Amino acid sequence: MKFDPKNPFPSVDPESISYEEVKAHAREFDAWLGLSLESVEAKVREALAVSEAISDTSEMSITREFWLSKPVDTFMTPYWDLDYMLRAAGLAASDLVVDLGAGYARLAFVLALRHPDVGFVGIEKIEARILEASRVFATNPLFRAAPRDQYQFLAEDLRETDIAKMSDPLSENTIAVRERTHFFIYDFGSREDIQAVLLKLQALACDQKVIVLARGGRSREIIDREHPWLSQVQPPQHFARFSIY
């Protein structure tokens, strides 16, 4: 699947393309947008090495699983997959998408290009990553017309973030009072990290409709086995590389 700037989201049969093809497409997409992923990751790894040299108990430790030693392809979802997932979810113009462990916030760029009326909140622990995403979003002419106040790029630890009390970029209220919100999870951290966030979403689901877009074996396995409020109340939709709960 060749990347074409005039048609960055080609209509192809999901069964006809390999994951290697969509990853190669994503690398060209990154270059087209101007994301400097490898140079930022090199700086993040350098900062980690300095931090761990000072303290054996650095919170940046690999035990929290921030994907600090992995290639970008390992922890970032390809653009084509994100577009396919969002179409399957059936977004409405008033919806909000919250990216839990946003990395370089590829999801924000897909929304701006394909669903410009939908709001976005990206939360990422590694500040350098989310700052790079914010930089490109602010400087790339492709997004000049995008309403900046409906996109939030936050450098926060999801274990500490109170999702319900976060401001809603599409209104003057908090996320807790929305009619519905889509949350995207892709194995952003350890099992304990994912569990902690799912418990927050369970509490939030008492007040609004919560839709979880889950990618990755760990996230889907935890939801299917340990969160029946998501996996058993309403029949989930399962696809090759993601599920909608």
XYZ file of C-alpha atoms in Angstrom:
245
model
C 0.000 0.000 0.000
C 1.769 3.125 -1.243
C 1.324 6.372 0.642
C -0.374 9.047 -1.467
C -0.677 12.572 0.039
C -3.731 13.138 -2.147
C -5.377 10.036 -0.676
C -3.711 9.255 2.680
C -6.494 6.870 3.725
C -6.981 4.542 0.746
C -10.063 2.356 0.595
C -8.752 -1.195 0.657
C -10.037 -4.496 1.950
C -8.585 -5.059 5.458
C -8.088 -8.697 4.572
C -5.990 -7.817 1.543
C -3.190 -5.908 3.281
C -0.615 -7.070 5.798
C 0.320 -5.372 9.040
C 3.796 -4.738 7.632
C 2.200 -2.787 4.786
C 0.152 -0.558 7.075
C 3.221 0.079 9.258
C 5.258 1.092 6.197
C 2.388 3.356 5.157
C 2.431 4.908 8.649
C 6.151 5.677 8.452
C 5.599 7.616 5.235
C 2.605 9.332 6.835
C 4.805 10.440 9.780
C 7.354 11.908 7.367
C 4.608 13.715 5.436
C 3.339 15.304 8.650
C 6.849 16.214 9.816
C 6.970 14.127 12.983
C 10.554 13.581 14.165
C 9.934 10.331 15.989
C 13.346 8.705 15.985
C 15.224 11.812 17.102
C 12.754 12.416 19.929
C 12.944 8.768 21.022
C 16.757 8.978 21.059
C 16.549 11.964 23.418
C 14.020 10.153 25.611
C 16.314 7.130 25.898
C 19.276 9.378 26.675
C 17.295 11.093 29.442
C 16.331 7.679 30.822
C 19.949 6.558 30.927
C 20.969 9.676 32.856
C 18.016 9.323 35.244
C 18.716 5.664 36.003
C 22.406 6.400 36.500
C 21.404 8.790 39.274
C 18.729 6.596 40.889
C 17.889 2.900 40.673
C 14.293 3.724 41.505
C 13.614 6.248 38.760
C 9.881 6.444 37.912
C 10.997 6.328 34.276
C 12.131 2.786 34.923
C 11.312 0.199 32.308
C 9.212 -1.616 34.907
C 6.424 0.925 34.279
C 6.540 -0.124 30.622
C 6.571 3.184 28.782
C 8.012 1.434 25.697
C 11.231 3.391 26.090
C 13.494 0.805 24.479
C 11.151 -0.280 21.678
C 10.920 0.894 18.047
C 8.115 3.368 17.374
C 6.393 0.765 15.200
C 5.942 -1.369 18.315
C 3.825 1.032 20.345
C 2.205 3.293 17.750
C -0.955 2.268 15.882
C -0.757 2.804 12.084
C -2.879 5.616 10.667
C -4.827 3.313 8.367
C -5.782 1.080 11.298
C -6.900 4.108 13.327
C -9.078 5.352 10.486
C -10.611 1.893 10.051
C -11.282 1.660 13.788
C -12.926 5.094 13.974
C -15.165 4.301 11.020
C -16.198 1.046 12.679
C -16.982 2.935 15.916
C -19.431 5.232 14.115
C -18.371 8.609 15.486
C -20.905 11.431 15.779
C -19.989 15.116 15.456
C -20.590 15.762 19.158
C -18.336 12.913 20.291
C -15.056 13.123 22.158
C -12.150 10.699 21.712
C -9.704 10.291 24.613
C -6.399 8.614 23.735
C -5.098 6.872 26.865
C -1.352 6.613 26.359
C -1.289 8.750 23.241
C 2.396 8.504 22.361
C 2.822 10.810 19.357
C -0.962 11.252 19.082
C -1.429 9.839 15.611
C -5.105 9.617 16.512
C -5.363 13.423 16.678
C -4.125 13.775 13.106
C -6.580 11.166 11.846
C -9.451 12.940 13.574
C -8.438 16.359 12.232
C -8.262 15.038 8.683
C -11.265 12.702 8.751
C -13.573 13.788 11.606
C -12.894 17.515 12.172
C -15.981 18.032 14.350
C -14.925 15.427 16.933
C -12.953 16.520 19.997
C -9.670 14.956 21.095
C -7.774 14.568 24.365
C -4.408 12.803 24.233
C -2.745 11.789 27.508
C 0.875 10.624 27.477
C 3.324 10.148 30.353
C 6.448 10.820 28.248
C 6.325 14.580 27.802
C 8.696 14.729 24.820
C 6.345 12.581 22.750
C 3.196 14.594 23.338
C 5.096 17.861 22.879
C 6.277 16.686 19.459
C 2.701 15.853 18.490
C 1.505 19.250 19.700
C 4.305 20.997 17.779
C 3.376 19.365 14.492
C -0.317 20.001 15.028
C 0.375 23.686 15.684
C 2.801 24.257 12.805
C 1.722 21.984 9.948
C -0.406 23.936 7.402
C -2.659 20.887 7.043
C -4.171 21.687 10.438
C -4.276 25.465 10.180
C -8.067 25.438 9.866
C -8.568 22.978 12.704
C -10.175 24.552 15.794
C -7.261 24.298 18.228
C -9.409 24.525 21.337
C -11.025 21.142 20.647
C -7.673 19.314 20.754
C -5.796 18.780 24.025
C -2.297 17.282 24.328
C -1.546 16.460 27.961
C 1.670 15.184 29.536
C 0.283 13.255 32.505
C 0.542 9.897 34.238
C -2.727 8.048 33.665
C -2.553 6.498 37.125
C -2.830 9.988 38.580
C -5.244 11.565 36.080
C -8.832 12.033 37.216
C -10.495 11.390 33.871
C -13.991 12.339 35.039
C -12.843 15.787 36.187
C -10.856 16.596 33.058
C -12.143 19.561 31.077
C -14.143 18.754 27.969
C -12.620 20.552 24.949
C -16.031 20.675 23.254
C -17.856 22.364 26.143
C -17.338 24.267 29.364
C -18.012 21.152 31.412
C -15.987 18.169 32.567
C -15.878 14.852 30.742
C -18.115 13.306 33.426
C -21.226 15.114 32.154
C -20.866 14.184 28.482
C -23.493 12.027 26.790
C -20.807 9.605 25.581
C -17.045 9.405 25.118
C -14.784 7.056 23.168
C -11.626 5.915 24.986
C -8.759 4.378 23.022
C -6.425 1.973 24.839
C -3.442 0.216 23.290
C -1.344 -1.619 25.915
C 0.007 1.741 27.106
C 1.628 0.382 30.259
C 1.853 -2.481 32.692
C -1.071 -4.717 33.596
C -1.501 -2.689 36.788
C -1.598 0.570 34.801
C -4.308 -0.720 32.484
C -6.328 -2.120 35.380
C -6.200 1.207 37.200
C -7.484 3.103 34.175
C -10.255 0.596 33.450
C -11.504 0.973 37.021
C -11.676 4.742 36.458
C -13.686 4.170 33.297
C -16.002 1.796 35.155
C -16.783 4.543 37.665
C -17.293 7.036 34.851
C -19.694 4.626 33.096
C -22.168 5.162 35.945
C -22.775 8.676 34.607
C -22.403 8.369 30.831
C -22.055 5.987 27.920
C -18.444 4.829 27.698
C -17.145 3.255 24.502
C -13.731 1.601 24.699
C -11.665 1.066 21.558
C -9.088 -1.500 22.648
C -6.025 -2.616 20.738
C -3.310 -5.025 21.810
C -3.453 -8.449 23.396
C -2.992 -7.270 26.969
C -5.746 -4.643 26.957
C -8.310 -6.892 25.284
C -7.462 -9.872 27.485
C -7.915 -7.822 30.669
C -11.250 -6.431 29.463
C -12.576 -9.802 28.330
C -11.531 -11.658 31.483
C -11.892 -9.110 34.260
C -14.313 -6.369 33.171
C -17.718 -7.872 32.376
C -19.295 -4.405 32.563
C -17.545 -3.824 29.230
C -17.297 -7.261 27.647
C -20.600 -8.870 28.647
C -23.328 -6.245 29.094
C -23.260 -5.258 25.421
C -21.832 -7.632 22.776
C -18.403 -6.298 21.725
C -17.270 -6.034 18.131
C -14.033 -7.920 17.529
C -11.728 -7.202 14.599
C -8.310 -8.591 13.719
C -6.333 -5.876 15.533
C -8.859 -4.088 17.743
C -12.154 -4.489 19.584
C -14.999 -2.091 20.321
C -16.688 -2.432 23.712
